[in-house]
Amino acid sequence: MKDRQLSFAFKLALAFVVTAGMVLTLARVFWVIYLVVIALLIVYSISPAVDFLTRFKKVPHLLAVVIVYIGFLLLLALLLYLVIPLIITQLRELVRLLPQYSPYFQPYIMELGDIFARPEVVEFILNFLQQLPSNLQQVLNQATKVTMTIVGYLAELVIVLFLVFYLLRDLEKIKKTLAEYMPRPWRQETLRILGTIDAKVGAYLRGHLIRCTLVGIVGWLGLSIIGMPFALMLGALVGVSNLLPYIGPYLAAVPAVIIALTRSWTLAVVVVIFYIIIEIIDSFVLTPLLLGRAVDLHPFAVIVAILVGGRLFGFLGIILAIPIAATLKVLLNYYCLQKE
C-alpha cells in the first residue's frame, strides 16, 4: 500500500512538473506563436490565388507563389503609404476641429479655462516648469522606448513576411509532414481533418476579410455622398469594427452619429438610417453570399468566443476567437456527429 502511495505521489508530482514546464515554455515562446498565427491568417487569406494560378492557369507552383506574394506586398505598401496616412490626417483634423464644431462643447472649454485659472493649478504649472530639465530627460527616455518599440514592430513585420512566403510555398508539405508524425493508422484521417479545416475555416476567414473590406468601402462612399466629414476614417472604422460580428457595427455608428450631431439633427438621422442600411445589406446579402454555411456558428457562440478570446489574449484573441471556435466545431462535427 505504501509503495502504491509513493508511486501515485511521484506520478502526481511528475505531472505537475511537466505541466508547469509546458506552461512556462509556452509563455516564453508565445511571441513566436503569435507571429506564426498572424502569418497563417495571411496565408489562409491569399492562398486561393496561388491555387487559382496553379490549377486553372497552369502556372508553376513556385512562380504562382512569387506572383501572389509580390501582389500581397504591393497591396500592403499601398495600404501603409496611401490609406493609413490619409486616415491619420483626418483623425488629426478631427481632434483639431472637434471643440469648434458645436456649442455643445463650449461649456466644457470654459470649465477647462476655469480649472487652469485656479491657484493650485498655477502652482503646479510653475513647479513643472522648475523641474523641466528632469522632465525633458524623462520625455527623451520615453521617446527612446517608443523608438525601440517601433523598431521591434518593424522587425516583427519582416519576420511575418518571411513566414508568409515560406508557409505559402510549403503549406501542403508542412501538413503532410505533420501527418507523418502521427501513428500510421491515423495519417489519412489527419489529412482529411486538416483538409476539412482548410476548406471551412479558410473559407470563413477569406469571406470575413472580403466582407469587412466591402463594408468599409461602402461606408466610405456612402458617408462621402451624404456629406459627412472624415468619411474615409469613419468608413475604415466600419470595416475594422465588422471584425466583431453583431457588436462591431453598432460601436462604429456611435462616433459617426456624434460627429453628425455637431452639424445638424437631420444629418444625424440620415447617418443612423445609412448605418441601418449597411447592417441590413451586410446581414442579408454579404454574409450569406461570402460566408454561406462555412462554419455556421450561432450568434451566442460567436459573442462568447470573442469575449473569452479578448479576455485571454487581447486584440489577437478577438481576431482568433471565431477561427478557433470554428475549428472546434469542425472537429466536434467530424468526431461526434460524423459529418464534414
Tab-separated table of C-alpha atoms in Angstrom:
chain	number	residue	atom	x	y	z
A	1	MET	CA	0.000	0.000	0.000
A	2	LYS	CA	2.831	2.378	0.911
A	3	ASP	CA	4.571	1.660	-2.401
A	4	ARG	CA	1.381	2.483	-4.276
A	5	GLN	CA	1.003	5.766	-2.406
A	6	LEU	CA	4.610	6.695	-3.159
A	7	SER	CA	4.132	5.765	-6.809
A	8	PHE	CA	0.950	7.855	-7.016
A	9	ALA	CA	2.648	10.820	-5.316
A	10	PHE	CA	5.615	10.551	-7.692
A	11	LYS	CA	3.320	10.448	-10.753
A	12	LEU	CA	1.320	13.407	-9.443
A	13	ALA	CA	4.488	15.439	-8.834
A	14	LEU	CA	5.849	14.484	-12.264
A	15	ALA	CA	2.590	15.520	-13.927
A	16	PHE	CA	2.694	18.853	-12.090
A	17	VAL	CA	6.308	19.484	-13.108
A	18	VAL	CA	5.607	18.577	-16.745
A	19	THR	CA	2.503	20.800	-16.830
A	20	ALA	CA	4.348	23.720	-15.226
A	21	GLY	CA	7.219	23.259	-17.657
A	22	MET	CA	4.845	23.300	-20.634
A	23	VAL	CA	3.110	26.443	-19.357
A	24	LEU	CA	6.438	28.235	-18.815
A	25	THR	CA	7.685	27.128	-22.219
A	26	LEU	CA	4.517	28.364	-23.933
A	27	ALA	CA	4.800	31.670	-22.077
A	28	ARG	CA	8.366	32.105	-23.298
A	29	VAL	CA	7.610	31.158	-26.920
A	30	PHE	CA	4.243	32.938	-27.086
A	31	TRP	CA	5.867	35.684	-29.161
A	32	VAL	CA	6.844	33.088	-31.777
A	33	ILE	CA	3.375	31.508	-31.711
A	34	TYR	CA	1.867	34.984	-32.098
A	35	LEU	CA	3.873	35.686	-35.254
A	36	VAL	CA	3.214	32.227	-36.734
A	37	VAL	CA	-0.541	32.596	-36.180
A	38	ILE	CA	-0.587	36.004	-37.888
A	39	ALA	CA	1.372	34.556	-40.818
A	40	LEU	CA	-1.083	31.630	-41.053
A	41	LEU	CA	-4.051	34.016	-41.133
A	42	ILE	CA	-2.442	35.914	-44.004
A	43	VAL	CA	-1.621	32.691	-45.855
A	44	TYR	CA	-5.180	31.402	-45.484
A	45	SER	CA	-6.412	34.703	-46.921
A	46	ILE	CA	-4.224	34.741	-50.046
A	47	SER	CA	-3.595	31.039	-50.769
A	48	PRO	CA	-6.675	30.690	-53.069
A	49	ALA	CA	-4.914	33.000	-55.514
A	50	VAL	CA	-1.999	30.527	-55.676
A	51	ASP	CA	-4.415	27.623	-56.184
A	52	PHE	CA	-6.168	29.533	-58.972
A	53	LEU	CA	-2.915	30.216	-60.829
A	54	THR	CA	-1.611	26.667	-60.489
A	55	ARG	CA	-4.851	24.791	-61.282
A	56	PHE	CA	-6.551	26.950	-63.881
A	57	LYS	CA	-3.724	28.967	-65.427
A	58	LYS	CA	-1.171	26.112	-65.250
A	59	VAL	CA	1.442	28.388	-63.683
A	60	PRO	CA	4.272	26.529	-61.886
A	61	HIS	CA	3.716	26.492	-58.134
A	62	LEU	CA	6.815	28.492	-57.171
A	63	LEU	CA	6.116	31.142	-59.815
A	64	ALA	CA	2.491	31.384	-58.638
A	65	VAL	CA	3.689	31.839	-55.063
A	66	VAL	CA	6.082	34.605	-56.119
A	67	ILE	CA	3.368	36.403	-58.127
A	68	VAL	CA	0.829	36.275	-55.295
A	69	TYR	CA	3.425	37.241	-52.695
A	70	ILE	CA	4.573	40.270	-54.690
A	71	GLY	CA	0.935	41.267	-55.175
A	72	PHE	CA	0.382	41.000	-51.421
A	73	LEU	CA	3.451	43.162	-50.730
A	74	LEU	CA	2.251	45.801	-53.197
A	75	LEU	CA	-1.193	45.829	-51.581
A	76	LEU	CA	0.402	46.156	-48.138
A	77	ALA	CA	2.609	49.005	-49.351
A	78	LEU	CA	-0.432	50.743	-50.848
A	79	LEU	CA	-2.243	50.417	-47.526
A	80	LEU	CA	0.704	51.669	-45.478
A	81	TYR	CA	1.700	54.607	-47.686
A	82	LEU	CA	-1.652	55.833	-49.017
A	83	VAL	CA	-4.687	54.812	-46.977
A	84	ILE	CA	-3.308	54.847	-43.416
A	85	PRO	CA	-1.661	58.322	-43.678
A	86	LEU	CA	-4.961	59.723	-45.011
A	87	ILE	CA	-6.840	58.229	-42.069
A	88	ILE	CA	-4.274	59.627	-39.614
A	89	THR	CA	-4.567	63.054	-41.260
A	90	GLN	CA	-8.348	63.001	-40.913
A	91	LEU	CA	-8.050	61.887	-37.295
A	92	ARG	CA	-5.702	64.788	-36.505
A	93	GLU	CA	-8.080	67.185	-38.247
A	94	LEU	CA	-10.957	65.814	-36.179
A	95	VAL	CA	-9.022	66.338	-32.941
A	96	ARG	CA	-8.126	69.884	-34.013
A	97	LEU	CA	-11.625	70.919	-35.057
A	98	LEU	CA	-13.777	68.974	-32.612
A	99	PRO	CA	-14.018	71.760	-29.995
A	100	GLN	CA	-15.149	74.211	-32.713
A	101	TYR	CA	-17.848	72.017	-34.178
A	102	SER	CA	-20.728	72.863	-31.909
A	103	PRO	CA	-21.741	74.982	-28.925
A	104	TYR	CA	-22.254	71.680	-27.089
A	105	PHE	CA	-18.526	71.745	-26.316
A	106	GLN	CA	-18.332	75.390	-25.205
A	107	PRO	CA	-19.288	74.765	-21.537
A	108	TYR	CA	-16.550	72.165	-21.266
A	109	ILE	CA	-13.984	74.521	-22.783
A	110	MET	CA	-14.987	77.310	-20.369
A	111	GLU	CA	-14.795	74.898	-17.449
A	112	LEU	CA	-11.327	73.879	-18.589
A	113	GLY	CA	-10.292	77.533	-18.611
A	114	ASP	CA	-11.613	78.000	-15.071
A	115	ILE	CA	-9.626	74.974	-13.945
A	116	PHE	CA	-6.365	76.418	-15.326
A	117	ALA	CA	-7.084	79.695	-13.526
A	118	ARG	CA	-7.160	78.061	-10.090
A	119	PRO	CA	-4.193	78.859	-7.792
A	120	GLU	CA	-3.301	75.225	-7.183
A	121	VAL	CA	-3.161	74.588	-10.927
A	122	VAL	CA	-0.951	77.643	-11.467
A	123	GLU	CA	1.363	76.434	-8.673
A	124	PHE	CA	1.518	73.001	-10.283
A	125	ILE	CA	2.476	74.527	-13.644
A	126	LEU	CA	5.236	76.631	-12.008
A	127	ASN	CA	6.631	73.572	-10.242
A	128	PHE	CA	6.516	71.677	-13.508
A	129	LEU	CA	8.494	74.423	-15.250
A	130	GLN	CA	11.097	74.370	-12.488
A	131	GLN	CA	11.511	70.635	-12.930
A	132	LEU	CA	11.522	70.917	-16.726
A	133	PRO	CA	15.103	69.623	-17.272
A	134	SER	CA	14.416	66.385	-15.426
A	135	ASN	CA	11.017	66.135	-17.123
A	136	LEU	CA	12.651	66.558	-20.512
A	137	GLN	CA	15.064	63.760	-19.654
A	138	GLN	CA	12.100	61.525	-18.875
A	139	VAL	CA	10.475	62.520	-22.163
A	140	LEU	CA	13.658	61.639	-24.037
A	141	ASN	CA	13.786	58.288	-22.268
A	142	GLN	CA	10.194	57.625	-23.231
A	143	ALA	CA	10.934	58.667	-26.819
A	144	THR	CA	13.804	56.176	-26.878
A	145	LYS	CA	11.465	53.448	-25.637
A	146	VAL	CA	8.900	54.361	-28.297
A	147	THR	CA	11.593	54.263	-30.973
A	148	MET	CA	12.722	50.828	-29.808
A	149	THR	CA	9.090	49.663	-29.830
A	150	ILE	CA	8.655	50.863	-33.424
A	151	VAL	CA	11.885	49.109	-34.435
A	152	GLY	CA	10.602	45.955	-32.711
A	153	TYR	CA	7.319	46.136	-34.627
A	154	LEU	CA	9.177	46.594	-37.910
A	155	ALA	CA	11.331	43.560	-37.095
A	156	GLU	CA	8.181	41.543	-36.356
A	157	LEU	CA	6.681	42.683	-39.664
A	158	VAL	CA	9.778	41.493	-41.543
A	159	ILE	CA	9.663	38.130	-39.741
A	160	VAL	CA	5.956	37.707	-40.545
A	161	LEU	CA	6.608	38.475	-44.216
A	162	PHE	CA	9.306	35.788	-44.356
A	163	LEU	CA	6.989	33.308	-42.617
A	164	VAL	CA	4.187	34.117	-45.069
A	165	PHE	CA	6.385	33.364	-48.058
A	166	TYR	CA	7.636	30.013	-46.783
A	167	LEU	CA	4.230	28.936	-45.488
A	168	LEU	CA	2.656	29.913	-48.801
A	169	ARG	CA	5.269	27.877	-50.656
A	170	ASP	CA	5.320	24.773	-48.468
A	171	LEU	CA	1.934	24.643	-46.704
A	172	GLU	CA	0.920	21.317	-48.258
A	173	LYS	CA	4.323	19.810	-47.462
A	174	ILE	CA	4.011	21.001	-43.858
A	175	LYS	CA	0.604	19.356	-43.500
A	176	LYS	CA	1.910	16.083	-44.920
A	177	THR	CA	4.899	16.249	-42.575
A	178	LEU	CA	2.603	16.760	-39.598
A	179	ALA	CA	0.540	13.767	-40.678
A	180	GLU	CA	3.669	11.609	-40.940
A	181	TYR	CA	4.404	12.198	-37.256
A	182	MET	CA	1.063	10.632	-36.366
A	183	PRO	CA	0.700	6.845	-35.930
A	184	ARG	CA	0.336	5.148	-39.317
A	185	PRO	CA	-3.404	4.275	-38.960
A	186	TRP	CA	-4.197	7.938	-38.205
A	187	ARG	CA	-2.321	9.585	-41.081
A	188	GLN	CA	-5.077	9.575	-43.695
A	189	GLU	CA	-7.564	10.636	-41.028
A	190	THR	CA	-5.303	13.541	-40.050
A	191	LEU	CA	-5.013	14.704	-43.658
A	192	ARG	CA	-8.808	14.542	-44.060
A	193	ILE	CA	-9.353	16.607	-40.902
A	194	LEU	CA	-6.766	19.185	-41.984
A	195	GLY	CA	-8.443	19.361	-45.381
A	196	THR	CA	-11.856	19.932	-43.775
A	197	ILE	CA	-10.451	22.667	-41.531
A	198	ASP	CA	-8.728	24.251	-44.543
A	199	ALA	CA	-11.935	24.251	-46.554
A	200	LYS	CA	-14.339	25.554	-43.915
A	201	VAL	CA	-12.240	27.727	-41.631
A	202	GLY	CA	-10.203	29.078	-44.557
A	203	ALA	CA	-13.419	29.913	-46.431
A	204	TYR	CA	-14.727	31.695	-43.354
A	205	LEU	CA	-11.550	33.764	-42.910
A	206	ARG	CA	-11.440	34.787	-46.553
A	207	GLY	CA	-15.149	35.585	-46.684
A	208	HIS	CA	-14.929	37.557	-43.456
A	209	LEU	CA	-11.993	39.610	-44.765
A	210	ILE	CA	-13.725	40.378	-48.072
A	211	ARG	CA	-16.955	41.248	-46.236
A	212	CYS	CA	-15.204	43.707	-43.911
A	213	THR	CA	-13.391	45.309	-46.852
A	214	LEU	CA	-16.608	45.753	-48.845
A	215	VAL	CA	-18.469	47.160	-45.838
A	216	GLY	CA	-15.632	49.642	-45.255
A	217	ILE	CA	-15.658	50.776	-48.895
A	218	VAL	CA	-19.461	51.107	-48.961
A	219	GLY	CA	-19.341	53.043	-45.686
A	220	TRP	CA	-16.683	55.415	-47.020
A	221	LEU	CA	-18.513	56.070	-50.311
A	222	GLY	CA	-21.932	56.405	-48.676
A	223	LEU	CA	-20.741	58.795	-45.982
A	224	SER	CA	-18.964	60.868	-48.634
A	225	ILE	CA	-22.166	61.089	-50.688
A	226	ILE	CA	-24.307	62.280	-47.774
A	227	GLY	CA	-21.713	64.927	-46.917
A	228	MET	CA	-20.198	63.523	-43.735
A	229	PRO	CA	-16.772	64.882	-42.769
A	230	PHE	CA	-13.984	62.386	-42.139
A	231	ALA	CA	-15.744	59.843	-44.359
A	232	LEU	CA	-12.610	57.796	-45.052
A	233	MET	CA	-11.750	57.461	-41.360
A	234	LEU	CA	-15.327	56.511	-40.430
A	235	GLY	CA	-15.556	54.070	-43.345
A	236	ALA	CA	-12.325	52.376	-42.238
A	237	LEU	CA	-13.763	52.195	-38.711
A	238	VAL	CA	-16.888	50.473	-40.054
A	239	GLY	CA	-14.787	47.897	-41.895
A	240	VAL	CA	-12.471	47.179	-38.959
A	241	SER	CA	-15.334	47.027	-36.459
A	242	ASN	CA	-17.025	44.379	-38.602
A	243	LEU	CA	-14.295	42.012	-37.409
A	244	LEU	CA	-16.566	41.832	-34.337
A	245	PRO	CA	-19.797	40.319	-35.723
A	246	TYR	CA	-23.109	41.579	-34.312
A	247	ILE	CA	-21.344	44.063	-31.974
A	248	GLY	CA	-18.892	46.000	-34.123
A	249	PRO	CA	-21.315	47.816	-36.476
A	250	TYR	CA	-23.182	49.398	-33.563
A	251	LEU	CA	-19.931	50.509	-31.941
A	252	ALA	CA	-18.776	52.054	-35.225
A	253	ALA	CA	-22.024	54.021	-35.569
A	254	VAL	CA	-21.521	55.930	-32.288
A	255	PRO	CA	-18.673	58.300	-33.364
A	256	ALA	CA	-20.336	58.882	-36.744
A	257	VAL	CA	-23.615	59.937	-35.081
A	258	ILE	CA	-21.767	62.189	-32.614
A	259	ILE	CA	-19.900	63.946	-35.444
A	260	ALA	CA	-23.137	64.279	-37.410
A	261	LEU	CA	-24.863	65.874	-34.390
A	262	THR	CA	-22.289	68.666	-34.448
A	263	ARG	CA	-23.652	69.577	-37.888
A	264	SER	CA	-27.405	69.029	-37.608
A	265	TRP	CA	-30.056	66.654	-36.310
A	266	THR	CA	-31.085	65.946	-39.901
A	267	LEU	CA	-27.625	64.701	-40.808
A	268	ALA	CA	-27.544	62.561	-37.655
A	269	VAL	CA	-30.841	60.903	-38.621
A	270	VAL	CA	-29.559	60.296	-42.160
A	271	VAL	CA	-26.373	58.723	-40.743
A	272	VAL	CA	-28.398	56.423	-38.474
A	273	ILE	CA	-30.549	55.323	-41.415
A	274	PHE	CA	-27.429	54.768	-43.531
A	275	TYR	CA	-25.821	52.556	-40.871
A	276	ILE	CA	-29.030	50.559	-40.568
A	277	ILE	CA	-28.981	50.023	-44.352
A	278	ILE	CA	-25.323	48.912	-44.184
A	279	GLU	CA	-26.174	46.408	-41.440
A	280	ILE	CA	-29.137	45.040	-43.451
A	281	ILE	CA	-27.002	44.621	-46.580
A	282	ASP	CA	-24.241	43.002	-44.534
A	283	SER	CA	-26.566	40.585	-42.712
A	284	PHE	CA	-28.841	39.571	-45.586
A	285	VAL	CA	-26.612	39.892	-48.664
A	286	LEU	CA	-22.879	39.842	-47.929
A	287	THR	CA	-22.866	37.332	-45.077
A	288	PRO	CA	-24.902	34.624	-46.899
A	289	LEU	CA	-23.069	35.267	-50.171
A	290	LEU	CA	-19.484	35.318	-48.837
A	291	LEU	CA	-19.726	33.101	-45.763
A	292	GLY	CA	-22.653	30.834	-46.568
A	293	ARG	CA	-22.594	27.933	-44.138
A	294	ALA	CA	-18.813	27.709	-43.927
A	295	VAL	CA	-18.898	27.189	-40.175
A	296	ASP	CA	-22.468	28.197	-39.232
A	297	LEU	CA	-21.676	29.431	-35.725
A	298	HIS	CA	-24.587	30.566	-33.583
A	299	PRO	CA	-24.500	34.314	-32.690
A	300	PHE	CA	-24.373	33.405	-28.974
A	301	ALA	CA	-21.310	31.225	-29.595
A	302	VAL	CA	-19.657	33.995	-31.615
A	303	ILE	CA	-20.145	36.629	-28.893
A	304	VAL	CA	-18.962	34.304	-26.114
A	305	ALA	CA	-15.902	33.277	-28.175
A	306	ILE	CA	-14.997	36.941	-28.783
A	307	LEU	CA	-15.358	37.843	-25.092
A	308	VAL	CA	-13.267	34.869	-23.965
A	309	GLY	CA	-10.589	35.457	-26.621
A	310	GLY	CA	-10.342	39.154	-25.785
A	311	ARG	CA	-10.101	38.437	-22.077
A	312	LEU	CA	-7.337	35.861	-22.503
A	313	PHE	CA	-5.201	37.276	-25.328
A	314	GLY	CA	-6.375	40.838	-26.005
A	315	PHE	CA	-6.852	42.030	-29.585
A	316	LEU	CA	-5.210	38.940	-31.059
A	317	GLY	CA	-7.640	36.804	-29.079
A	318	ILE	CA	-10.562	38.753	-30.531
A	319	ILE	CA	-9.274	38.145	-34.066
A	320	LEU	CA	-8.604	34.440	-33.451
A	321	ALA	CA	-11.720	33.702	-31.406
A	322	ILE	CA	-14.015	32.861	-34.314
A	323	PRO	CA	-11.467	30.791	-36.326
A	324	ILE	CA	-10.647	28.755	-33.201
A	325	ALA	CA	-14.337	28.287	-32.378
A	326	ALA	CA	-14.953	27.288	-36.000
A	327	THR	CA	-12.104	24.759	-35.861
A	328	LEU	CA	-13.505	23.240	-32.665
A	329	LYS	CA	-16.942	22.968	-34.263
A	330	VAL	CA	-15.475	21.251	-37.331
A	331	LEU	CA	-13.674	18.741	-35.105
A	332	LEU	CA	-16.781	18.117	-32.976
A	333	ASN	CA	-18.912	17.617	-36.082
A	334	TYR	CA	-16.347	15.265	-37.544
A	335	TYR	CA	-15.871	13.068	-34.481
A	336	CYS	CA	-19.195	13.325	-32.663
A	337	LEU	CA	-21.719	13.746	-35.482
A	338	GLN	CA	-19.662	12.072	-38.225
A	339	LYS	CA	-20.215	14.867	-40.729
A	340	GLU	CA	-17.868	17.233	-42.511
